[in-house]
CSV table of C-alpha atoms and ligand atoms in Angstrom, one decimal:
chain,number,residue,atom,x,y,z
A,1,MET,CA,-13.9,8.8,-21.9
A,2,LYS,CA,-15.1,9.3,-18.4
A,3,TRP,CA,-17.0,12.5,-17.5
A,4,ARG,CA,-15.5,14.1,-14.5
A,5,THR,CA,-17.1,16.5,-12.0
A,6,PRO,CA,-15.2,19.7,-11.8
A,7,ILE,CA,-14.1,19.0,-8.3
A,8,PHE,CA,-12.0,22.2,-8.1
A,9,ALA,CA,-15.0,24.3,-8.7
A,10,LEU,CA,-16.9,22.4,-6.0
A,11,ALA,CA,-13.9,22.7,-3.6
A,12,ALA,CA,-13.6,26.4,-4.3
A,13,ALA,CA,-17.3,27.0,-3.6
A,14,ALA,CA,-16.9,25.0,-0.4
A,15,LEU,CA,-14.2,27.2,0.9
A,16,SER,CA,-16.7,29.7,2.1
A,17,LEU,CA,-18.4,27.0,4.1
A,18,ALA,CA,-15.2,26.2,6.0
A,19,SER,CA,-15.9,25.9,9.7
A,20,ASP,CA,-13.5,26.8,12.5
A,21,THR,CA,-12.2,23.3,12.4
A,22,GLY,CA,-11.3,23.6,8.8
A,23,VAL,CA,-13.7,20.8,7.8
A,24,GLN,CA,-15.4,21.6,4.6
A,25,GLU,CA,-18.4,20.6,2.6
A,26,PRO,CA,-18.5,18.7,0.3
A,27,SER,CA,-15.9,16.2,1.6
A,28,LEU,CA,-13.3,15.0,-0.9
A,29,ARG,CA,-15.2,11.7,-1.5
A,30,GLU,CA,-18.5,13.6,-2.1
A,31,ALA,CA,-16.7,15.9,-4.5
A,32,ALA,CA,-15.3,12.9,-6.3
A,33,ARG,CA,-18.6,10.9,-6.2
A,34,ASN,CA,-19.7,11.4,-9.8
A,35,SER,CA,-16.3,11.7,-11.3
A,36,GLY,CA,-15.3,8.1,-11.5
A,37,MET,CA,-12.3,9.1,-9.4
A,38,LEU,CA,-11.0,7.2,-6.4
A,39,ILE,CA,-9.6,9.3,-3.6
A,40,GLY,CA,-7.8,7.2,-1.0
A,41,ALA,CA,-5.5,7.1,2.0
A,42,ALA,CA,-3.2,4.6,3.6
A,43,ALA,CA,-4.4,3.6,7.1
A,44,ARG,CA,-3.1,2.0,10.3
A,45,SER,CA,-5.3,-0.5,12.1
A,46,ALA,CA,-4.1,0.6,15.5
A,47,GLN,CA,-5.5,4.1,14.9
A,48,LEU,CA,-9.0,3.1,13.9
A,49,SER,CA,-10.2,3.2,17.5
A,50,GLU,CA,-9.4,6.9,17.6
A,51,PRO,CA,-12.7,8.7,16.8
A,52,ALA,CA,-11.2,11.6,14.9
A,53,TYR,CA,-9.0,9.3,12.9
A,54,ALA,CA,-11.9,7.0,12.0
A,55,SER,CA,-14.4,9.7,11.2
A,56,THR,CA,-12.0,11.7,9.0
A,57,LEU,CA,-11.0,8.6,7.1
A,58,ALA,CA,-14.6,7.5,6.5
A,59,ARG,CA,-15.8,11.1,5.7
A,60,GLU,CA,-13.1,12.1,3.2
A,61,PHE,CA,-12.0,9.0,1.3
A,62,ASN,CA,-13.7,6.4,-0.8
A,63,MET,CA,-10.7,4.1,-0.9
A,64,VAL,CA,-8.3,2.8,1.7
A,65,GLU,CA,-5.0,0.8,1.7
A,66,PRO,CA,-3.3,-0.8,4.7
A,67,GLU,CA,-0.1,1.1,5.2
A,68,ASP,CA,1.8,-1.8,6.7
A,69,ALA,CA,-0.7,-4.5,7.7
A,70,LEU,CA,-0.3,-6.6,4.5
A,71,LYS,CA,3.5,-6.7,4.5
A,72,TRP,CA,5.1,-10.0,5.0
A,73,GLU,CA,6.5,-9.5,8.5
A,74,ILE,CA,3.0,-8.7,9.8
A,75,VAL,CA,0.8,-10.9,7.7
A,76,HIS,CA,3.1,-13.9,7.4
A,77,PRO,CA,5.1,-13.9,10.6
A,78,GLU,CA,6.0,-17.7,10.7
A,79,PRO,CA,6.4,-20.1,7.8
A,80,GLN,CA,3.1,-21.9,8.4
A,81,ARG,CA,1.1,-19.0,9.9
A,82,PHE,CA,-0.7,-16.1,8.4
A,83,ASP,CA,-2.0,-13.3,10.6
A,84,PHE,CA,-4.7,-11.2,8.9
A,85,SER,CA,-5.9,-9.6,12.2
A,86,GLN,CA,-4.6,-6.1,11.4
A,87,SER,CA,-5.5,-6.1,7.7
A,88,ASP,CA,-9.0,-7.5,8.5
A,89,GLN,CA,-9.7,-4.5,10.7
A,90,ILE,CA,-9.0,-2.1,7.9
A,91,VAL,CA,-10.9,-4.2,5.3
A,92,ASP,CA,-13.9,-4.5,7.7
A,93,PHE,CA,-13.8,-0.7,8.3
A,94,ALA,CA,-13.7,0.0,4.6
A,95,THR,CA,-16.6,-2.4,4.0
A,96,ARG,CA,-18.7,-0.7,6.7
A,97,HIS,CA,-18.0,2.7,5.1
A,98,GLY,CA,-18.4,1.8,1.4
A,99,MET,CA,-14.8,2.3,0.6
A,100,LYS,CA,-12.7,0.4,-2.0
A,101,ILE,CA,-9.7,-1.5,-0.8
A,102,ARG,CA,-6.2,-1.4,-2.3
A,103,GLY,CA,-3.8,-4.2,-1.3
A,104,HIS,CA,-0.2,-3.3,-0.5
A,105,THR,CA,2.1,-5.2,-1.1
A,106,LEU,CA,2.7,-8.8,-2.1
A,107,VAL,CA,6.5,-8.6,-2.9
A,108,TRP,CA,8.9,-6.1,-1.4
A,109,HIS,CA,12.5,-6.1,-0.3
A,110,ARG,CA,11.6,-4.5,3.1
A,111,GLN,CA,9.6,-5.5,6.1
A,112,ASN,CA,10.2,-9.2,5.5
A,113,PRO,CA,10.3,-11.7,8.4
A,114,LYS,CA,13.6,-13.2,9.5
A,115,TRP,CA,12.4,-16.7,8.8
A,116,LEU,CA,12.3,-15.7,5.2
A,117,THR,CA,15.3,-13.6,4.8
A,118,GLU,CA,17.6,-15.8,6.8
A,119,GLY,CA,16.1,-19.1,5.8
A,120,LYS,CA,18.7,-20.3,3.2
A,121,PHE,CA,16.1,-21.8,0.9
A,122,THR,CA,16.8,-23.4,-2.4
A,123,SER,CA,15.4,-21.6,-5.4
A,124,THR,CA,12.6,-24.2,-5.7
A,125,GLU,CA,11.6,-23.8,-2.1
A,126,LEU,CA,11.7,-20.0,-2.4
A,127,ALA,CA,9.5,-20.0,-5.5
A,128,ASP,CA,7.1,-22.3,-3.7
A,129,ILE,CA,7.0,-20.0,-0.6
A,130,LEU,CA,6.4,-17.0,-2.8
A,131,GLU,CA,3.6,-18.6,-4.8
A,132,LYS,CA,1.9,-19.9,-1.7
A,133,HIS,CA,2.2,-16.4,0.0
A,134,ILE,CA,0.7,-14.6,-3.0
A,135,LYS,CA,-2.1,-17.1,-3.4
A,136,ALA,CA,-2.9,-17.2,0.3
A,137,VAL,CA,-3.0,-13.4,0.8
A,138,VAL,CA,-4.8,-12.6,-2.5
A,139,GLY,CA,-7.1,-15.6,-1.9
A,140,HIS,CA,-8.0,-14.4,1.6
A,141,TYR,CA,-9.3,-11.1,0.1
A,142,ARG,CA,-10.6,-12.5,-3.2
A,143,GLY,CA,-13.5,-10.3,-4.3
A,144,ARG,CA,-12.8,-7.7,-1.6
A,145,VAL,CA,-9.5,-6.1,-2.5
A,146,PHE,CA,-10.1,-4.6,-5.9
A,147,ALA,CA,-6.5,-3.8,-6.7
A,148,TRP,CA,-3.1,-5.1,-5.6
A,149,ASP,CA,0.4,-3.7,-5.6
A,150,VAL,CA,1.8,-7.1,-6.7
A,151,VAL,CA,5.4,-6.0,-6.7
A,152,ASN,CA,6.8,-2.9,-5.0
A,153,GLU,CA,10.0,-1.0,-5.8
A,154,ALA,CA,11.8,-3.7,-7.7
A,155,PHE,CA,14.0,-1.3,-9.7
A,156,ASP,CA,17.2,0.1,-8.3
A,157,GLU,CA,17.9,3.6,-7.1
A,158,LEU,CA,21.6,3.6,-7.6
A,159,HIS,CA,21.7,1.9,-11.0
A,160,PRO,CA,18.6,3.3,-12.6
A,161,GLY,CA,17.1,0.9,-15.2
A,162,GLU,CA,18.4,-2.2,-13.4
A,163,LEU,CA,16.6,-4.4,-11.0
A,164,ARG,CA,17.4,-4.0,-7.4
A,165,SER,CA,19.3,-6.9,-5.7
A,166,THR,CA,16.8,-8.6,-3.5
A,167,LEU,CA,16.0,-12.1,-2.2
A,168,TRP,CA,13.8,-12.7,-5.1
A,169,ARG,CA,15.9,-11.1,-7.9
A,170,ASP,CA,19.1,-12.9,-6.9
A,171,GLN,CA,17.7,-16.4,-6.5
A,172,PRO,CA,18.4,-18.6,-9.5
A,173,GLY,CA,15.1,-20.0,-10.7
A,174,ILE,CA,13.1,-17.1,-9.4
A,175,GLY,CA,15.2,-14.2,-10.6
A,176,PRO,CA,17.7,-14.4,-13.5
A,177,SER,CA,20.2,-17.2,-13.5
A,178,PRO,CA,23.7,-16.2,-14.7
A,179,GLY,CA,24.4,-17.5,-18.1
A,180,ALA,CA,20.9,-18.4,-19.0
A,181,ALA,CA,20.3,-16.5,-22.2
A,182,THR,CA,17.0,-17.8,-23.4
A,183,GLU,CA,14.1,-19.5,-21.8
A,184,ALA,CA,10.9,-21.2,-23.1
A,185,LEU,CA,8.1,-18.8,-23.2
A,186,PRO,CA,5.5,-20.3,-20.9
A,187,VAL,CA,2.5,-19.6,-23.2
A,188,SER,CA,3.7,-20.4,-26.7
A,189,GLY,CA,6.8,-22.5,-25.9
A,190,ARG,CA,8.8,-20.3,-28.2
A,191,PRO,CA,12.3,-19.3,-26.9
A,192,TYR,CA,12.4,-15.7,-26.1
A,193,GLU,CA,15.0,-13.2,-25.1
A,194,TYR,CA,16.1,-13.5,-21.5
A,195,ARG,CA,14.1,-11.1,-19.4
A,196,PRO,CA,15.6,-10.1,-16.0
A,197,TYR,CA,12.2,-9.3,-14.6
A,198,GLN,CA,11.0,-12.9,-15.0
A,199,TYR,CA,10.3,-13.2,-11.3
A,200,ILE,CA,8.0,-10.2,-11.4
A,201,GLU,CA,6.1,-11.8,-14.3
A,202,ARG,CA,5.6,-15.0,-12.3
A,203,CYS,CA,4.2,-13.0,-9.3
A,204,PHE,CA,1.6,-11.3,-11.6
A,205,ARG,CA,0.6,-14.7,-13.0
A,206,TRP,CA,0.2,-16.2,-9.5
A,207,ALA,CA,-1.8,-13.2,-8.2
A,208,HIS,CA,-4.1,-13.4,-11.3
A,209,GLU,CA,-4.7,-17.1,-10.6
A,210,ALA,CA,-5.7,-16.3,-7.0
A,211,ASP,CA,-8.2,-13.6,-8.0
A,212,PRO,CA,-8.8,-13.1,-11.7
A,213,GLN,CA,-11.1,-10.1,-11.1
A,214,ALA,CA,-8.5,-8.1,-9.1
A,215,LEU,CA,-6.6,-5.3,-10.8
A,216,LEU,CA,-2.9,-6.0,-10.6
A,217,PHE,CA,-0.4,-3.1,-10.3
A,218,TYR,CA,3.3,-2.6,-10.3
A,219,ASN,CA,4.1,0.1,-7.8
A,220,GLU,CA,7.3,2.2,-7.7
A,221,ALA,CA,9.0,5.1,-6.1
A,222,GLU,CA,10.7,8.0,-8.0
A,223,ALA,CA,9.3,6.8,-11.3
A,224,GLU,CA,6.8,9.7,-11.5
A,225,THR,CA,8.7,11.6,-14.1
A,226,VAL,CA,10.3,10.5,-17.4
A,227,ASN,CA,13.6,9.2,-16.1
A,228,PRO,CA,15.8,6.1,-16.5
A,229,LYS,CA,13.8,4.2,-13.9
A,230,SER,CA,10.5,4.9,-15.4
A,231,ASP,CA,11.9,4.1,-18.9
A,232,ALA,CA,12.9,0.6,-17.6
A,233,ILE,CA,9.4,0.1,-16.0
A,234,TYR,CA,7.8,1.3,-19.2
A,235,ALA,CA,9.7,-1.3,-21.2
A,236,MET,CA,8.6,-4.0,-18.8
A,237,VAL,CA,5.0,-3.0,-18.8
A,238,ARG,CA,4.9,-2.8,-22.6
A,239,ASP,CA,6.4,-6.2,-22.8
A,240,PHE,CA,3.9,-7.6,-20.3
A,241,ARG,CA,1.0,-6.1,-22.2
A,242,GLN,CA,2.3,-7.4,-25.5
A,243,ARG,CA,2.7,-11.0,-24.2
A,244,GLY,CA,-0.6,-11.0,-22.2
A,245,VAL,CA,1.0,-11.0,-18.7
A,246,PRO,CA,-1.9,-9.9,-16.4
A,247,ILE,CA,-0.9,-6.4,-15.5
A,248,ASP,CA,-3.6,-3.7,-15.2
A,249,GLY,CA,-1.9,-0.7,-13.7
A,250,ILE,CA,1.1,1.2,-12.6
A,251,GLY,CA,1.3,2.9,-9.2
A,252,PHE,CA,3.4,6.1,-8.9
A,253,GLN,CA,4.0,6.6,-5.3
A,254,MET,CA,4.6,10.4,-5.5
A,255,HIS,CA,6.5,11.0,-2.2
A,256,ILE,CA,7.5,14.6,-3.0
A,257,ALA,CA,10.3,16.3,-1.1
A,258,ASN,CA,11.1,18.9,-3.8
A,259,LEU,CA,8.6,21.8,-3.8
A,260,HIS,CA,9.5,22.4,-7.5
A,261,ALA,CA,8.5,19.0,-8.9
A,262,ASP,CA,8.5,18.7,-12.7
A,263,ILE,CA,4.8,18.6,-13.4
A,264,VAL,CA,5.3,18.6,-17.2
A,265,SER,CA,7.4,15.5,-17.0
A,266,ILE,CA,4.9,13.8,-14.6
A,267,ASP,CA,2.1,14.6,-17.1
A,268,THR,CA,4.1,13.2,-20.0
A,269,ASN,CA,4.9,10.1,-18.0
A,270,ILE,CA,1.3,9.4,-17.0
A,271,ALA,CA,0.3,9.8,-20.7
A,272,ARG,CA,2.8,7.3,-22.0
A,273,PHE,CA,1.8,4.6,-19.5
A,274,ALA,CA,-1.9,5.2,-20.0
A,275,ALA,CA,-1.3,4.8,-23.7
A,276,LEU,CA,-0.2,1.2,-23.0
A,277,GLY,CA,-3.7,0.6,-21.8
A,278,VAL,CA,-2.9,0.4,-18.1
A,279,GLN,CA,-4.5,2.4,-15.4
A,280,VAL,CA,-2.4,4.9,-13.4
A,281,HIS,CA,-2.9,5.2,-9.7
A,282,ILE,CA,-1.1,7.8,-7.6
A,283,THR,CA,-0.6,5.6,-4.6
A,284,GLU,CA,1.4,7.2,-1.8
A,285,MET,CA,1.3,11.0,-2.3
A,286,ASP,CA,2.7,13.2,0.4
A,287,VAL,CA,4.7,16.5,0.2
A,288,ALA,CA,7.3,16.8,2.9
A,289,LEU,CA,8.0,20.3,4.2
A,290,PRO,CA,10.8,21.7,6.4
A,291,VAL,CA,9.4,22.0,9.9
A,292,ASP,CA,10.6,23.7,13.1
A,293,SER,CA,11.2,22.0,16.4
A,294,ASN,CA,7.5,22.0,17.1
A,295,GLY,CA,6.8,20.2,13.8
A,296,ASN,CA,5.3,23.3,12.2
A,297,ALA,CA,5.8,24.3,8.6
A,298,SER,CA,5.8,28.0,7.4
A,299,PRO,CA,2.6,29.5,5.9
A,300,GLU,CA,4.4,30.1,2.7
A,301,ASP,CA,5.5,26.4,2.4
A,302,LEU,CA,2.0,25.3,3.2
A,303,GLN,CA,0.7,27.3,0.2
A,304,LEU,CA,3.4,25.8,-2.1
A,305,GLN,CA,2.4,22.4,-0.8
A,306,ALA,CA,-1.2,23.2,-1.7
A,307,SER,CA,-0.1,24.2,-5.2
A,308,LEU,CA,1.6,20.9,-5.7
A,309,TYR,CA,-1.3,18.8,-4.5
A,310,ARG,CA,-3.5,20.9,-6.8
A,311,GLU,CA,-1.2,20.5,-9.8
A,312,ILE,CA,-0.8,16.7,-9.4
A,313,THR,CA,-4.5,16.3,-8.9
A,314,ARG,CA,-5.3,18.4,-12.0
A,315,THR,CA,-2.8,16.4,-14.0
A,316,CYS,CA,-4.3,13.1,-12.9
A,317,LEU,CA,-7.8,14.4,-13.7
A,318,SER,CA,-6.8,15.4,-17.2
A,319,HIS,CA,-5.9,11.8,-18.1
A,320,PRO,CA,-8.9,9.4,-18.2
A,321,GLY,CA,-6.5,6.5,-17.5
A,322,CYS,CA,-5.4,8.1,-14.2
A,323,THR,CA,-8.2,6.7,-12.0
A,324,ALA,CA,-7.1,7.1,-8.3
A,325,ILE,CA,-5.2,9.5,-6.1
A,326,GLN,CA,-4.2,8.3,-2.7
A,327,THR,CA,-2.2,9.9,0.1
A,328,TRP,CA,0.2,8.1,2.4
A,329,GLY,CA,-1.8,8.6,5.5
A,330,PHE,CA,-4.0,11.7,5.9
A,331,THR,CA,-3.1,13.3,9.2
A,332,ASP,CA,0.3,14.7,10.1
A,333,LYS,CA,-0.2,13.0,13.4
A,334,TYR,CA,0.6,9.6,11.8
A,335,SER,CA,3.0,9.8,8.9
A,336,TRP,CA,6.2,8.0,8.0
A,337,ILE,CA,7.8,11.3,7.2
A,338,GLY,CA,7.6,12.6,10.7
A,339,SER,CA,8.7,9.4,12.2
A,340,HIS,CA,11.8,8.8,10.0
A,341,SER,CA,13.5,12.1,9.6
A,342,LYS,CA,13.9,13.3,13.2
A,343,HIS,CA,11.3,16.0,12.5
A,344,THR,CA,13.3,18.3,10.3
A,345,GLN,CA,10.8,17.3,7.6
A,346,GLY,CA,7.1,16.7,8.1
A,347,ALA,CA,3.6,18.2,7.8
A,348,ALA,CA,3.3,16.3,4.5
A,349,LEU,CA,-0.4,15.4,4.4
A,350,LEU,CA,-3.9,17.0,4.0
A,351,PHE,CA,-4.8,17.3,7.6
A,352,ASP,CA,-2.7,18.6,10.5
A,353,ARG,CA,-2.1,16.7,13.8
A,354,SER,CA,-5.5,17.9,15.1
A,355,TYR,CA,-7.3,16.8,12.0
A,356,HIS,CA,-7.8,20.3,10.7
A,357,ALA,CA,-7.8,20.6,6.9
A,358,LYS,CA,-4.7,22.3,5.6
A,359,PRO,CA,-4.5,24.5,2.5
A,360,ALA,CA,-3.6,21.4,0.5
A,361,TYR,CA,-7.0,20.0,1.2
B,1,G3I,O1,5.9,-3.8,13.7
B,1,G3I,C1,6.7,-3.0,14.6
B,1,G3I,C2,6.0,-3.0,16.0
B,1,G3I,O2,6.0,-4.3,16.5
B,1,G3I,C3,6.7,-2.0,16.9
B,1,G3I,O3,6.0,-1.9,18.1
B,1,G3I,C4,6.9,-0.7,16.2
B,1,G3I,C5,7.7,0.3,17.1
B,1,G3I,O4,8.1,1.4,16.3
B,1,G3I,O5,7.5,-0.8,15.0
B,1,G3I,C6,6.8,-1.6,14.1
B,1,G3I,O6,7.4,-1.7,12.9
B,1,G3I,C7,7.3,-0.5,12.1
B,1,G3I,C8,6.5,-0.8,10.8
B,1,G3I,O7,6.5,0.3,10.0
B,1,G3I,C9,5.0,-1.3,11.1
B,1,G3I,O8,4.3,-0.3,11.7
B,1,G3I,C10,8.7,-0.1,11.7
B,1,G3I,O9,9.3,0.3,12.9
B,1,G3I,C11,8.6,1.1,10.7
B,1,G3I,O10,10.0,1.3,10.3
B,1,G3I,C12,7.8,0.7,9.5
B,1,G3I,O11,7.7,1.8,8.7
B,1,G3I,C13,7.0,1.7,7.5
B,1,G3I,C14,8.0,1.7,6.3
B,1,G3I,O12,7.2,1.7,5.1
B,1,G3I,C15,8.9,0.6,6.3
B,1,G3I,O13,9.8,0.7,5.3
B,1,G3I,C16,6.1,2.9,7.4
B,1,G3I,O14,5.1,2.8,8.4
B,1,G3I,C17,5.4,2.9,6.0
B,1,G3I,O15,4.7,4.1,5.9
B,1,G3I,C18,6.4,2.8,4.9
B,1,G3I,O16,5.7,2.7,3.7
B,1,G3I,C19,6.4,2.7,2.5
B,1,G3I,C20,5.6,1.9,1.5
B,1,G3I,O17,5.3,0.6,2.0
B,1,G3I,C21,6.4,1.7,0.2
B,1,G3I,N1,6.8,3.0,-0.4
B,1,G3I,C22,7.5,3.8,0.6
B,1,G3I,C23,6.7,4.0,1.9
B,1,G3I,C24,7.5,5.0,2.8
B,1,G3I,O18,8.7,4.4,3.2
């Protein structure tokens, strides 16, 4: 079992050192230094040239993940062309500042280029494209990206427990083919019960071939608590572990819009996945608050938000298998929440738009 620094004690002591700007000593990454804990943030390459953005990111976090730069539409804009310019900027920044790099994401149903989604490929062609994509991207960062979200959000929102209909899921030969009840198990050759998540398994195997040292994660939204979606993912991960499919971790996104999140259920859920022998990463945490027309949240809500960040962090720290906490961005100046909900919700992160630490910090 890992020994962990009591970061809350350190953080509490540090409050008295808070300066006018709200910046505190020790920083989050210093507080986490001896704990074996990773504290990360999603980042945008375009913002790295902004001094306050870059200095806050480097000072506070020991892990970084490109928010969009590794998604297909950016990294693989044409069939025969990869563009690593945005992701390389983030990876270089992380390397200069001694930060671990998480990769996000190799397979998702969103942010795919038109050449792919409208390409009318056969299943054989599509499998080939997917394998080459995974191996090219993972191969480019072999030895540098320590953990990948191999597949993101494959399970359905409307029909919990079922796989979402996507390009990959629906293609015979990659996803399930109607009527095919059994298939030869690739490793032993034994027939095995038909598994609808066959395409996910193939992606993990391809990623593992491209970088056997990288940790491979399945990442999901709204699977933080014990619910039908997390039940289905649990069954898949257990099956993968039993059959030696190379999966190392589960990412719980933790986009919270309900200030009364069920912490007990989150705790139980983390425990059951950790018991399978996989690591748990909290990968995309933010806590959206109601905001006024100026984008400001009430002081009461900021305190409730702080409680939630505290409770989730405590819960993660209490499980040795929960090894990373990452927020989806770090400043309210650049957050998908503010940009997607016409500013009735926002203020979701640890730093405000002027990079001042909020109560949640
Ligand atoms: O690439 C274009 C750029 O050319 C154009 O100038 C710009 C103008 O707005 O838009 C750019 O595309 C944006 C893209 O991010 C890249 O920055 C899209 O408009 C924007 O919709 C897109 O949003 C991202 C969203 O995923 C897409 O679904 C968010 O930044 C990103 O935070 C969000 O992240 C997801 C995770 O990957 C998975 N989990 C949920 C999470 C939040 O939705």
